[in-house]
Amino acid sequence: KLDGLCGVDGQHLGRFVGSGGGPPTLQRELNRVGMGWRKLEEVSQVWVKGNKQRSTRLESYSPLLAKYHRADEAGGDPLEALELPGQYDGDAPPLVDQHAAADSFDAELLVMASLRKPKRLTVYCSDQRERRYLIKGGEDLRQDQRIQQIFAVVNTVLAADGQCATRGLAMRTY
């Protein structure tokens, strides 16, 4: 395409040069393209600035969770601890003494860059792991639940396939 536009040896470049002492047509076009790129860059910077993930203090949403530390709770009885959701599978009786509990919560919430601005909460757990939860407010979560169920089925299928299992393929869920 470039050879057709400019010529194999550049013999067609002369048609880009303006006449009558004005600036060359090529220069005008390059200036126009440059202005377009600068405008696009400005718009993209505004968009990125407005859609960045932002951090905010947990205390502004829940002073109780911000102050919570399991070590401060009286007794240390597992029933007095704040047990984490998602540890029951429904296939066997729960073994509560083996379930992880929340030791504390990260002081910062990450505000995700999407339409509803869900928050990501990090929980420091009794099994020395960090777990992240996506907190959504004012929404019907049934559709999210169905998607999570689909992801779980897909992960089961991937785990059953030898090649997928050896490669560690899985769909990431929240």
N, CA, C and O atoms as a DFTB+ gen file, in Angstrom:
696 C
 N C O
     1  1       0.833      -1.201       0.000
     2  2       0.000       0.000       0.000
     3  2       0.872       1.256       0.000
     4  3       0.561       2.248      -0.661
     5  1       1.962       1.191       0.752
     6  2       2.845       2.351       0.843
     7  2       3.512       2.621      -0.500
     8  3       3.671       3.775      -0.897
     9  1       3.904       1.549      -1.204
    10  2       4.502       1.727      -2.532
    11  2       3.507       2.377      -3.475
    12  3       3.880       3.215      -4.296
    13  1       2.237       1.994      -3.362
    14  2       1.217       2.592      -4.226
    15  2       1.001       4.057      -3.922
    16  3       0.756       4.854      -4.827
    17  1       1.090       4.416      -2.662
    18  2       0.866       5.796      -2.252
    19  2       2.067       6.686      -2.567
    20  3       1.909       7.780      -3.109
    21  1       3.264       6.215      -2.229
    22  2       4.463       7.049      -2.367
    23  2       5.308       6.709      -3.588
    24  3       6.163       7.497      -3.993
    25  1       5.073       5.541      -4.173
    26  2       5.914       5.075      -5.270
    27  2       7.044       4.226      -4.725
    28  3       7.473       4.401      -3.585
    29  1       7.526       3.302      -5.552
    30  2       8.573       2.387      -5.105
    31  2       9.819       3.150      -4.682
    32  3      10.416       2.830      -3.654
    33  1      10.213       4.127      -5.435
    34  2      11.404       4.913      -5.102
    35  2      11.041       6.309      -4.603
    36  3      11.900       7.190      -4.566
    37  1       9.788       6.523      -4.222
    38  2       9.362       7.822      -3.729
    39  2       8.993       8.802      -4.823
    40  3       8.875      10.000      -4.563
    41  1       8.807       8.313      -6.061
    42  2       8.539       9.225      -7.170
    43  2       7.202       9.950      -7.038
    44  3       7.014      10.982      -7.682
    45  1       6.260       9.447      -6.223
    46  2       4.963      10.107      -6.075
    47  2       4.918      11.090      -4.905
    48  3       3.880      11.712      -4.680
    49  1       5.994      11.248      -4.164
    50  2       6.000      12.149      -3.017
    51  2       5.784      13.600      -3.418
    52  3       5.313      14.400      -2.609
    53  1       6.115      13.947      -4.633
    54  2       5.935      15.315      -5.102
    55  2       4.496      15.776      -5.039
    56  3       4.245      16.972      -4.887
    57  1       3.543      14.868      -5.151
    58  2       2.133      15.289      -5.113
    59  2       1.692      15.730      -3.723
    60  3       0.640      16.354      -3.583
    61  1       2.485      15.413      -2.681
    62  2       2.141      15.846      -1.332
    63  2       2.621      17.265      -1.048
    64  3       2.218      17.865      -0.052
    65  1       3.462      17.796      -1.895
    66  2       4.007      19.132      -1.679
    67  2       3.020      20.147      -2.240
    68  3       2.594      20.046      -3.390
    69  1       2.667      21.119      -1.422
    70  2       1.699      22.125      -1.847
    71  2       2.308      23.090      -2.852
    72  3       3.522      23.108      -3.055
    73  1       1.471      23.873      -3.467
    74  2       1.950      24.866      -4.431
    75  2       1.560      26.249      -3.952
    76  3       0.735      26.390      -3.048
    77  1       2.135      27.245      -4.539
    78  2       1.785      28.630      -4.205
    79  2       2.426      29.101      -2.924
    80  3       1.923      30.039      -2.306
    81  1       3.513      28.492      -2.500
    82  2       4.225      28.971      -1.319
    83  2       3.611      28.520      -0.013
    84  3       4.172      28.804       1.046
    85  1       2.477      27.825      -0.039
    86  2       1.851      27.345       1.205
    87  2       2.608      26.151       1.752
    88  3       3.499      25.611       1.096
    89  1       2.246      25.743       2.960
    90  2       2.922      24.591       3.537
    91  2       2.607      23.332       2.729
    92  3       1.520      23.216       2.163
    93  1       3.526      22.412       2.674
    94  2       3.287      21.186       1.928
    95  2       2.067      20.454       2.474
    96  3       1.796      20.480       3.674
    97  1       1.347      19.812       1.589
    98  2       0.157      19.053       1.971
    99  2       0.514      17.970       2.988
   100  3      -0.237      17.728       3.933
   101  1       1.658      17.323       2.791
   102  2       2.088      16.281       3.718
   103  2       2.241      16.851       5.130
   104  3       1.825      16.228       6.107
   105  1       2.841      18.040       5.228
   106  2       3.032      18.654       6.541
   107  2       1.691      18.987       7.182
   108  3       1.493      18.781       8.380
   109  1       0.757      19.513       6.356
   110  2      -0.585      19.816       6.883
   111  2      -1.248      18.550       7.411
   112  3      -1.844      18.564       8.488
   113  1      -1.148      17.458       6.661
   114  2      -1.757      16.199       7.082
   115  2      -1.107      15.669       8.355
   116  3      -1.791      15.178       9.253
   117  1       0.216      15.772       8.424
   118  2       0.902      15.318       9.633
   119  2       0.492      16.153      10.845
   120  3       0.312      15.620      11.940
   121  1       0.346      17.461      10.645
   122  2      -0.119      18.322      11.734
   123  2      -1.522      17.916      12.188
   124  3      -1.807      17.851      13.384
   125  1      -2.388      17.645      11.214
   126  2      -3.768      17.246      11.526
   127  2      -3.776      15.926      12.290
   128  3      -4.496      15.775      13.277
   129  1      -2.970      14.973      11.825
   130  2      -2.885      13.686      12.521
   131  2      -2.323      13.879      13.929
   132  3      -2.813      13.279      14.886
   133  1      -1.300      14.712      14.049
   134  2      -0.708      14.983      15.360
   135  2      -1.713      15.592      16.318
   136  3      -1.743      15.230      17.494
   137  1      -2.547      16.521      15.828
   138  2      -3.579      17.124      16.672
   139  2      -4.573      16.062      17.105
   140  3      -5.024      16.054      18.250
   141  1      -4.914      15.168      16.193
   142  2      -5.841      14.084      16.527
   143  2      -5.275      13.174      17.598
   144  3      -5.983      12.776      18.523
   145  1      -3.992      12.843      17.475
   146  2      -3.360      11.991      18.482
   147  2      -3.301      12.689      19.836
   148  3      -3.532      12.068      20.873
   149  1      -2.988      13.991      19.819
   150  2      -2.938      14.717      21.092
   151  2      -4.313      14.754      21.754
   152  3      -4.422      14.605      22.971
   153  1      -5.355      14.952      20.960
   154  2      -6.711      14.977      21.510
   155  2      -7.082      13.602      22.068
   156  3      -7.675      13.502      23.142
   157  1      -6.731      12.549      21.336
   158  2      -6.999      11.193      21.797
   159  2      -6.250      10.907      23.100
   160  3      -6.793      10.275      24.006
   161  1      -5.025      11.364      23.188
   162  2      -4.240      11.172      24.403
   163  2      -4.880      11.909      25.580
   164  3      -4.946      11.367      26.683
   165  1      -5.353      13.142      25.357
   166  2      -6.012      13.907      26.420
   167  2      -7.261      13.185      26.908
   168  3      -7.486      13.060      28.112
   169  1      -8.069      12.714      25.968
   170  2      -9.311      12.019      26.328
   171  2      -8.996      10.734      27.091
   172  3      -9.660      10.416      28.077
   173  1      -7.982       9.995      26.632
   174  2      -7.649       8.736      27.311
   175  2      -7.114       8.995      28.714
   176  3      -7.389       8.217      29.627
   177  1      -6.350      10.076      28.903
   178  2      -5.846      10.393      30.241
   179  2      -6.990      10.749      31.184
   180  3      -6.972      10.359      32.352
   181  1      -7.981      11.484      30.691
   182  2      -9.146      11.820      31.514
   183  2      -9.899      10.550      31.874
   184  3     -10.320      10.381      33.018
   185  1     -10.077       9.641      30.892
   186  2     -10.789       8.395      31.140
   187  2     -10.051       7.543      32.159
   188  3     -10.669       7.022      33.088
   189  1      -8.735       7.390      32.001
   190  2      -7.943       6.585      32.925
   191  2      -8.003       7.182      34.321
   192  3      -8.135       6.455      35.305
   193  1      -7.905       8.508      34.409
   194  2      -7.947       9.165      35.717
   195  2      -9.289       8.917      36.397
   196  3      -9.334       8.715      37.610
   197  1     -10.371       8.929      35.646
   198  2     -11.698       8.726      36.216
   199  2     -12.034       7.275      36.494
   200  3     -12.965       7.003      37.252
   201  1     -11.300       6.322      35.900
   202  2     -11.637       4.914      36.056
   203  2     -10.563       4.104      36.770
   204  3     -10.590       2.875      36.724
   205  1      -9.648       4.751      37.409
   206  2      -8.625       4.034      38.150
   207  2      -9.252       3.368      39.361
   208  3     -10.233       3.848      39.929
   209  1      -8.652       2.245      39.738
   210  2      -9.059       1.635      40.985
   211  2      -8.543       2.520      42.101
   212  3      -7.383       2.933      42.100
   213  1      -9.395       2.801      43.031
   214  2      -9.014       3.685      44.116
   215  2      -9.126       2.961      45.437
   216  3      -9.909       2.025      45.597
   217  1      -8.339       3.408      46.358
   218  2      -8.357       2.843      47.686
   219  2      -9.087       3.807      48.605
   220  3      -8.982       5.025      48.461
   221  1      -9.820       3.251      49.540
   222  2     -10.520       4.075      50.506
   223  2     -10.461       3.378      51.860
   224  3     -10.243       2.168      51.925
   225  1     -10.645       4.105      52.904
   226  2     -10.521       3.571      54.262
   227  2     -11.733       2.713      54.632
   228  3     -12.878       3.116      54.426
   229  1     -11.466       1.528      55.178
   230  2     -12.531       0.639      55.653
   231  2     -13.327       1.312      56.752
   232  3     -14.538       1.122      56.859
   233  1     -12.652       2.090      57.558
   234  2     -13.296       2.769      58.682
   235  2     -14.476       3.639      58.243
   236  3     -15.449       3.790      58.983
   237  1     -14.388       4.210      57.038
   238  2     -15.483       5.065      56.575
   239  2     -16.730       4.252      56.209
   240  3     -17.824       4.809      56.115
   241  1     -16.575       2.942      56.003
   242  2     -17.721       2.088      55.694
   243  2     -18.175       1.285      56.912
   244  3     -19.374       1.119      57.140
   245  1     -17.208       0.786      57.696
   246  2     -17.547      -0.027      58.860
   247  2     -16.494       0.146      59.950
   248  3     -15.460      -0.522      59.929
   249  1     -16.755       1.042      60.902
   250  2     -15.809       1.213      62.009
   251  2     -15.613      -0.081      62.805
   252  3     -14.525      -0.332      63.324
   253  1     -16.662      -0.900      62.901
   254  2     -16.579      -2.157      63.641
   255  2     -15.567      -3.112      62.996
   256  3     -14.719      -3.673      63.690
   257  1     -15.653      -3.298      61.675
   258  2     -14.699      -4.174      60.993
   259  2     -13.291      -3.587      61.010
   260  3     -12.311      -4.324      61.118
   261  1     -13.189      -2.286      60.907
   262  2     -11.876      -1.636      60.906
   263  2     -11.153      -1.876      62.228
   264  3      -9.927      -1.988      62.247
   265  1     -11.898      -1.958      63.338
   266  2     -11.296      -2.152      64.662
   267  2     -11.177      -3.625      65.042
   268  3     -10.501      -3.944      66.020
   269  1     -11.807      -4.523      64.306
   270  2     -11.883      -5.929      64.689
   271  2     -10.510      -6.610      64.628
   272  3      -9.819      -6.541      63.612
   273  1     -10.132      -7.257      65.707
   274  2      -8.957      -8.125      65.781
   275  2      -9.348      -9.311      66.654
   276  3      -9.725      -9.143      67.814
   277  1      -9.255     -10.509      66.086
   278  2      -9.700     -11.710      66.809
   279  2      -8.939     -11.875      68.116
   280  3      -9.505     -12.347      69.102
   281  1      -7.673     -11.496      68.142
   282  2      -6.877     -11.625      69.361
   283  2      -7.458     -10.795      70.500
   284  3      -7.264     -11.118      71.671
   285  1      -8.171      -9.725      70.153
   286  2      -8.768      -8.859      71.171
   287  2     -10.077      -9.416      71.703
   288  3     -10.556      -8.984      72.752
   289  1     -10.667     -10.383      70.978
   290  2     -11.960     -10.924      71.388
   291  2     -11.766     -11.832      72.606
   292  3     -10.756     -12.528      72.705
   293  1     -12.716     -11.826      73.519
   294  2     -12.601     -12.577      74.773
   295  2     -12.653     -14.085      74.530
   296  3     -13.433     -14.573      73.712
   297  1     -11.810     -14.804      75.256
   298  2     -11.902     -16.262      75.284
   299  2     -11.200     -16.993      74.158
   300  3     -10.506     -17.974      74.424
   301  1     -11.343     -16.570      72.929
   302  2     -10.762     -17.281      71.804
   303  2     -11.566     -18.490      71.379
   304  3     -11.089     -19.281      70.566
   305  1     -12.779     -18.663      71.904
   306  2     -13.661     -19.765      71.510
   307  2     -13.998     -19.622      70.028
   308  3     -14.355     -18.528      69.590
   309  1     -13.893     -20.726      69.223
   310  2     -14.182     -20.619      67.785
   311  2     -15.572     -20.052      67.477
   312  3     -15.787     -19.433      66.435
   313  1     -16.510     -20.277      68.403
   314  2     -17.850     -19.741      68.154
   315  2     -17.891     -18.229      68.323
   316  3     -18.795     -17.570      67.809
   317  1     -16.922     -17.679      69.035
   318  2     -16.858     -16.231      69.202
   319  2     -16.109     -15.562      68.058
   320  3     -16.156     -14.340      67.914
   321  1     -15.422     -16.352      67.246
   322  2     -14.660     -15.805      66.123
   323  2     -15.590     -15.537      64.954
   324  3     -16.675     -16.111      64.855
   325  1     -15.156     -14.679      64.094
   326  2     -15.912     -14.352      62.885
   327  2     -15.489     -15.324      61.787
   328  3     -14.421     -15.178      61.192
   329  1     -16.336     -16.313      61.527
   330  2     -16.014     -17.338      60.540
   331  2     -16.194     -16.789      59.135
   332  3     -17.109     -16.009      58.872
   333  1     -15.312     -17.205      58.237
   334  2     -15.362     -16.723      56.864
   335  2     -16.425     -17.448      56.054
   336  3     -16.638     -18.646      56.244
   337  1     -17.090     -16.741      55.160
   338  2     -18.087     -17.398      54.305
   339  2     -17.416     -18.280      53.258
   340  3     -16.241     -18.104      52.937
   341  1     -18.183     -19.230      52.734
   342  2     -17.710     -20.055      51.632
   343  2     -16.960     -21.303      52.058
   344  3     -16.271     -21.905      51.234
   345  1     -17.070     -21.717      53.319
   346  2     -16.346     -22.897      53.778
   347  2     -17.223     -24.136      53.893
   348  3     -16.733     -25.215      54.228
   349  1     -18.498     -23.992      53.623
   350  2     -19.417     -25.125      53.654
   351  2     -19.683     -25.554      52.224
   352  3     -19.989     -24.727      51.365
   353  1     -19.565     -26.858      51.971
   354  2     -19.839     -27.320      50.609
   355  2     -21.184     -28.020      50.495
   356  3     -21.638     -28.292      49.383
   357  1     -21.834     -28.318      51.619
   358  2     -23.147     -28.954      51.585
   359  2     -23.081     -30.457      51.402
   360  3     -24.111     -31.128      51.472
   361  1     -21.890     -31.006      51.169
   362  2     -21.755     -32.443      50.961
   363  2     -21.425     -33.199      52.243
   364  3     -21.586     -34.418      52.302
   365  1     -20.971     -32.496      53.255
   366  2     -20.573     -33.143      54.503
   367  2     -20.926     -32.222      55.665
   368  3     -21.098     -31.017      55.480
   369  1     -21.033     -32.790      56.855
   370  2     -21.295     -31.929      58.016
   371  2     -20.141     -30.953      58.214
   372  3     -18.986     -31.306      57.976
   373  1     -20.438     -29.744      58.644
   374  2     -19.362     -28.761      58.828
   375  2     -18.471     -29.118      60.014
   376  3     -18.947     -29.570      61.055
   377  1     -17.177     -28.906      59.835
   378  2     -16.198     -29.092      60.904
   379  2     -15.701     -27.705      61.290
   380  3     -14.641     -27.258      60.853
   381  1     -16.487     -27.046      62.112
   382  2     -16.265     -25.641      62.432
   383  2     -14.881     -25.402      63.030
   384  3     -14.271     -24.365      62.771
   385  1     -14.381     -26.340      63.821
   386  2     -13.073     -26.131      64.449
   387  2     -11.940     -26.125      63.430
   388  3     -10.836     -25.678      63.742
   389  1     -12.193     -26.613      62.215
   390  2     -11.174     -26.609      61.164
   391  2     -11.346     -25.454      60.184
   392  3     -10.533     -25.294      59.273
   393  1     -12.373     -24.661      60.354
   394  2     -12.626     -23.549      59.441
   395  2     -11.777     -22.339      59.816
   396  3     -11.473     -22.105      60.985
   397  1     -11.408     -21.584      58.797
   398  2     -10.637     -20.364      59.017
   399  2     -11.554     -19.271      59.559
   400  3     -12.736     -19.194      59.224
   401  1     -10.977     -18.446      60.392
   402  2     -11.701     -17.307      60.946
   403  2     -10.960     -16.031      60.575
   404  3      -9.775     -16.066      60.242
   405  1     -11.651     -14.925      60.634
   406  2     -11.049     -13.627      60.345
   407  2     -10.246     -13.176      61.553
   408  3     -10.783     -13.053      62.654
   409  1      -8.954     -12.930      61.345
   410  2      -8.126     -12.351      62.410
   411  2      -8.284     -10.837      62.417
   412  3      -8.439     -10.224      63.473
   413  1      -8.243     -10.239      61.221
   414  2      -8.411      -8.792      61.094
   415  2      -8.712      -8.466      59.636
   416  3      -8.717      -9.341      58.770
   417  1      -8.960      -7.199      59.393
   418  2      -9.292      -6.732      58.047
   419  2      -8.299      -5.652      57.637
   420  3      -7.841      -4.866      58.466
   421  1      -7.975      -5.626      56.355
   422  2      -7.098      -4.582      55.843
   423  2      -7.774      -3.225      56.051
   424  3      -8.987      -3.104      55.885
   425  1      -7.010      -2.232      56.405
   426  2      -7.565      -0.901      56.671
   427  2      -8.048      -0.210      55.395
   428  3      -8.809       0.756      55.465
   429  1      -7.609      -0.702      54.224
   430  2      -7.988      -0.097      52.948
   431  2      -8.922      -1.010      52.165
   432  3      -8.723      -2.223      52.117
   433  1      -9.927      -0.425      51.560
   434  2     -10.791      -1.108      50.601
   435  2     -10.363      -0.645      49.216
   436  3     -10.068       0.533      49.014
   437  1     -10.329      -1.557      48.277
   438  2     -10.020      -1.183      46.904
   439  2     -11.336      -1.003      46.163
   440  3     -12.126      -1.941      46.059
   441  1     -11.574       0.196      45.651
   442  2     -12.781       0.477      44.885
   443  2     -12.485       0.095      43.437
   444  3     -11.606       0.679      42.802
   445  1     -13.209      -0.872      42.926
   446  2     -12.968      -1.388      41.592
   447  2     -13.503      -0.421      40.542
   448  3     -14.462       0.315      40.778
   449  1     -12.867      -0.441      39.387
   450  2     -13.229       0.469      38.302
   451  2     -14.281      -0.167      37.413
   452  3     -13.976      -0.618      36.309
   453  1     -15.503      -0.203      37.882
   454  2     -16.611      -0.674      37.059
   455  2     -17.839       0.168      37.389
   456  3     -17.795       1.037      38.261
   457  1     -18.915      -0.096      36.693
   458  2     -20.099       0.755      36.780
   459  2     -20.599       0.945      38.211
   460  3     -20.857       2.075      38.625
   461  1     -20.740      -0.129      38.963
   462  2     -21.315      -0.062      40.311
   463  2     -20.296       0.182      41.418
   464  3     -20.667       0.301      42.585
   465  1     -19.007       0.258      41.059
   466  2     -17.930       0.528      42.017
   467  2     -17.933      -0.449      43.203
   468  3     -17.995      -0.012      44.353
   469  1     -17.866      -1.768      42.942
   470  2     -17.782      -2.710      44.064
   471  2     -16.463      -2.522      44.804
   472  3     -15.493      -1.994      44.261
   473  1     -16.454      -2.966      46.046
   474  2     -15.263      -2.821      46.884
   475  2     -14.638      -4.191      47.101
   476  3     -15.341      -5.187      47.273
   477  1     -13.294      -4.233      47.093
   478  2     -12.588      -5.472      47.397
   479  2     -12.024      -5.370      48.805
   480  3     -11.228      -4.482      49.110
   481  1     -12.452      -6.294      49.654
   482  2     -12.059      -6.328      51.055
   483  2     -11.044      -7.449      51.254
   484  3     -11.274      -8.576      50.817
   485  1      -9.929      -7.151      51.906
   486  2      -8.924      -8.161      52.211
   487  2      -9.061      -8.551      53.671
   488  3      -9.073      -7.702      54.563
   489  1      -9.166      -9.865      53.899
   490  2      -9.309     -10.404      55.248
   491  2      -8.052     -11.196      55.576
   492  3      -7.630     -12.047      54.793
   493  1      -7.458     -10.922      56.721
   494  2      -6.318     -11.678      57.215
   495  2      -6.880     -12.781      58.105
   496  3      -7.607     -12.507      59.059
   497  1      -6.541     -14.029      57.789
   498  2      -7.226     -15.174      58.377
   499  2      -6.375     -15.936      59.382
   500  3      -5.154     -15.787      59.436
   501  1      -7.058     -16.761      60.177
   502  2      -6.400     -17.557      61.214
   503  2      -5.490     -18.625      60.629
   504  3      -4.618     -19.125      61.340
   505  1      -5.654     -18.997      59.365
   506  2      -4.776     -19.985      58.733
   507  2      -3.602     -19.316      58.017
   508  3      -2.952     -19.930      57.172
   509  1      -3.337     -18.056      58.361
   510  2      -2.207     -17.272      57.839
   511  2      -2.338     -16.941      56.355
   512  3      -1.337     -16.656      55.698
   513  1      -3.534     -16.973      55.831
   514  2      -3.765     -16.609      54.435
   515  2      -4.531     -15.296      54.375
   516  3      -5.230     -14.909      55.311
   517  1      -4.372     -14.629      53.239
   518  2      -5.189     -13.444      52.954
   519  2      -6.278     -13.879      51.998
   520  3      -6.009     -14.566      51.013
   521  1      -7.496     -13.485      52.280
   522  2      -8.599     -13.782      51.374
   523  2      -9.236     -12.462      50.966
   524  3      -9.365     -11.535      51.766
   525  1      -9.627     -12.406      49.712
   526  2     -10.254     -11.184      49.205
   527  2     -11.707     -11.463      48.860
   528  3     -12.040     -12.487      48.264
   529  1     -12.554     -10.535      49.247
   530  2     -13.974     -10.637      48.980
   531  2     -14.417      -9.406      48.210
   532  3     -13.977      -8.290      48.487
   533  1     -15.284      -9.623      47.253
   534  2     -15.845      -8.526      46.483
   535  2     -17.171      -8.142      47.130
   536  3     -18.083      -8.962      47.233
   537  1     -17.268      -6.906      47.559
   538  2     -18.449      -6.409      48.261
   539  2     -19.258      -5.561      47.285
   540  3     -18.763      -4.581      46.728
   541  1     -20.507      -5.958      47.093
   542  2     -21.387      -5.226      46.185
   543  2     -22.615      -4.793      46.967
   544  3     -23.142      -5.552      47.781
   545  1     -23.058      -3.601      46.725
   546  2     -24.207      -3.100      47.468
   547  2     -25.352      -2.694      46.558
   548  3     -25.136      -2.173      45.464
   549  1     -26.565      -2.936      47.016
   550  2     -27.752      -2.480      46.304
   551  2     -28.007      -3.177      44.982
   552  3     -28.626      -2.597      44.090
   553  1     -27.537      -4.419      44.837
   554  2     -27.723      -5.120      43.568
   555  2     -28.368      -6.474      43.813
   556  3     -28.290      -7.026      44.911
   557  1     -28.995      -6.991      42.795
   558  2     -29.528      -8.341      42.824
   559  2     -28.366      -9.281      42.499
   560  3     -27.831      -9.244      41.391
   561  1     -27.984     -10.104      43.438
   562  2     -26.793     -10.931      43.287
   563  2     -27.094     -12.302      42.684
   564  3     -26.195     -13.136      42.575
   565  1     -28.337     -12.544      42.293
   566  2     -28.669     -13.867      41.746
   567  2     -27.922     -14.146      40.455
   568  3     -27.472     -15.272      40.241
   569  1     -27.778     -13.147      39.587
   570  2     -27.044     -13.360      38.343
   571  2     -25.575     -13.666      38.639
   572  3     -24.990     -14.546      38.008
   573  1     -24.981     -12.956      39.580
   574  2     -23.600     -13.233      39.978
   575  2     -23.477     -14.660      40.514
   576  3     -22.495     -15.349      40.236
   577  1     -24.472     -15.098      41.279
   578  2     -24.457     -16.452      41.827
   579  2     -24.484     -17.487      40.706
   580  3     -23.763     -18.484      40.760
   581  1     -25.308     -17.255      39.698
   582  2     -25.390     -18.197      38.563
   583  2     -24.062     -18.256      37.812
   584  3     -23.624     -19.335      37.413
   585  1     -23.427     -17.116      37.618
   586  2     -22.129     -17.088      36.930
   587  2     -21.092     -17.853      37.754
   588  3     -20.286     -18.602      37.201
   589  1     -21.114     -17.667      39.069
   590  2     -20.185     -18.396      39.935
   591  2     -20.426     -19.903      39.829
   592  3     -19.474     -20.684      39.828
   593  1     -21.696     -20.315      39.741
   594  2     -22.008     -21.736      39.589
   595  2     -21.490     -22.271      38.260
   596  3     -20.966     -23.383      38.199
   597  1     -21.635     -21.487      37.200
   598  2     -21.110     -21.902      35.892
   599  2     -19.594     -22.043      35.967
   600  3     -19.035     -23.021      35.470
   601  1     -18.927     -21.072      36.585
   602  2     -17.474     -21.132      36.728
   603  2     -17.062     -22.387      37.503
   604  3     -16.077     -23.035      37.147
   605  1     -17.803     -22.732      38.553
   606  2     -17.479     -23.922      39.349
   607  2     -17.596     -25.186      38.503
   608  3     -16.752     -26.076      38.603
   609  1     -18.638     -25.274      37.670
   610  2     -18.800     -26.436      36.792
   611  2     -17.655     -26.499      35.785
   612  3     -17.088     -27.567      35.554
   613  1     -17.317     -25.363      35.190
   614  2     -16.207     -25.324      34.231
   615  2     -14.909     -25.746      34.912
   616  3     -14.128     -26.498      34.330
   617  1     -14.666     -25.274      36.136
   618  2     -13.455     -25.659      36.864
   619  2     -13.431     -27.158      37.156
   620  3     -12.367     -27.776      37.118
   621  1     -14.587     -27.746      37.447
   622  2     -14.670     -29.191      37.659
   623  2     -14.305     -29.942      36.387
   624  3     -13.570     -30.928      36.433
   625  1     -14.815     -29.481      35.263
   626  2     -14.512     -30.107      33.975
   627  2     -13.027     -29.961      33.652
   628  3     -12.396     -30.913      33.194
   629  1     -12.471     -28.788      33.887
   630  2     -11.052     -28.567      33.619
   631  2     -10.171     -29.442      34.514
   632  3      -9.156     -29.973      34.064
   633  1     -10.560     -29.588      35.776
   634  2      -9.779     -30.406      36.702
   635  2      -9.846     -31.889      36.327
   636  3      -8.900     -32.634      36.583
   637  1     -10.957     -32.322      35.723
   638  2     -11.115     -33.730      35.330
   639  2     -10.309     -34.067      34.083
   640  3      -9.987     -35.235      33.863
   641  1      -9.980     -33.090      33.274
   642  2      -9.194     -33.311      32.067
   643  2      -7.710     -33.300      32.435
   644  3      -7.219     -32.335      33.020
   645  1      -7.004     -34.366      32.093
   646  2      -5.597     -34.513      32.474
   647  2      -4.714     -33.382      32.004
   648  3      -3.931     -32.846      32.787
   649  1      -4.823     -33.004      30.732
   650  2      -3.970     -31.941      30.198
   651  2      -4.273     -30.599      30.848
   652  3      -3.361     -29.831      31.155
   653  1      -5.538     -30.321      31.053
   654  2      -5.913     -29.048      31.695
   655  2      -5.434     -29.025      33.148
   656  3      -4.959     -28.001      33.640
   657  1      -5.566     -30.172      33.828
   658  2      -5.154     -30.246      35.235
   659  2      -3.647     -30.049      35.376
   660  3      -3.203     -29.350      36.287
   661  1      -2.851     -30.658      34.486
   662  2      -1.398     -30.503      34.594
   663  2      -0.965     -29.083      34.292
   664  3       0.052     -28.619      34.808
   665  1      -1.725     -28.391      33.463
   666  2      -1.401     -26.983      33.164
   667  2      -1.978     -26.029      34.207
   668  3      -1.684     -24.834      34.184
   669  1      -2.800     -26.553      35.122
   670  2      -3.376     -25.719      36.184
   671  2      -4.431     -24.758      35.682
   672  3      -4.597     -23.673      36.239
   673  1      -5.153     -25.143      34.630
   674  2      -6.171     -24.256      34.070
   675  2      -7.393     -24.201      34.989
   676  3      -7.869     -25.228      35.473
   677  1      -7.871     -23.028      35.211
   678  2      -9.069     -22.815      36.018
   679  2      -9.584     -21.416      35.752
   680  3      -8.823     -20.513      35.404
   681  1     -10.876     -21.248      35.919
   682  2     -11.475     -19.915      35.795
   683  2     -11.373     -19.244      37.155
   684  3     -11.696     -19.844      38.181
   685  1     -10.930     -18.022      37.156
   686  2     -10.791     -17.275      38.395
   687  2     -12.157     -16.799      38.851
   688  3     -12.928     -16.238      38.073
   689  1     -12.438     -17.026      40.096
   690  2     -13.709     -16.565      40.659
   691  2     -13.421     -15.618      41.801
   692  3     -12.321     -15.603      42.353
   693  1     -14.425     -14.822      42.151
   694  2     -14.280     -13.934      43.290
   695  2     -14.989     -14.585      44.423
   696  3     -15.023     -14.039      45.526
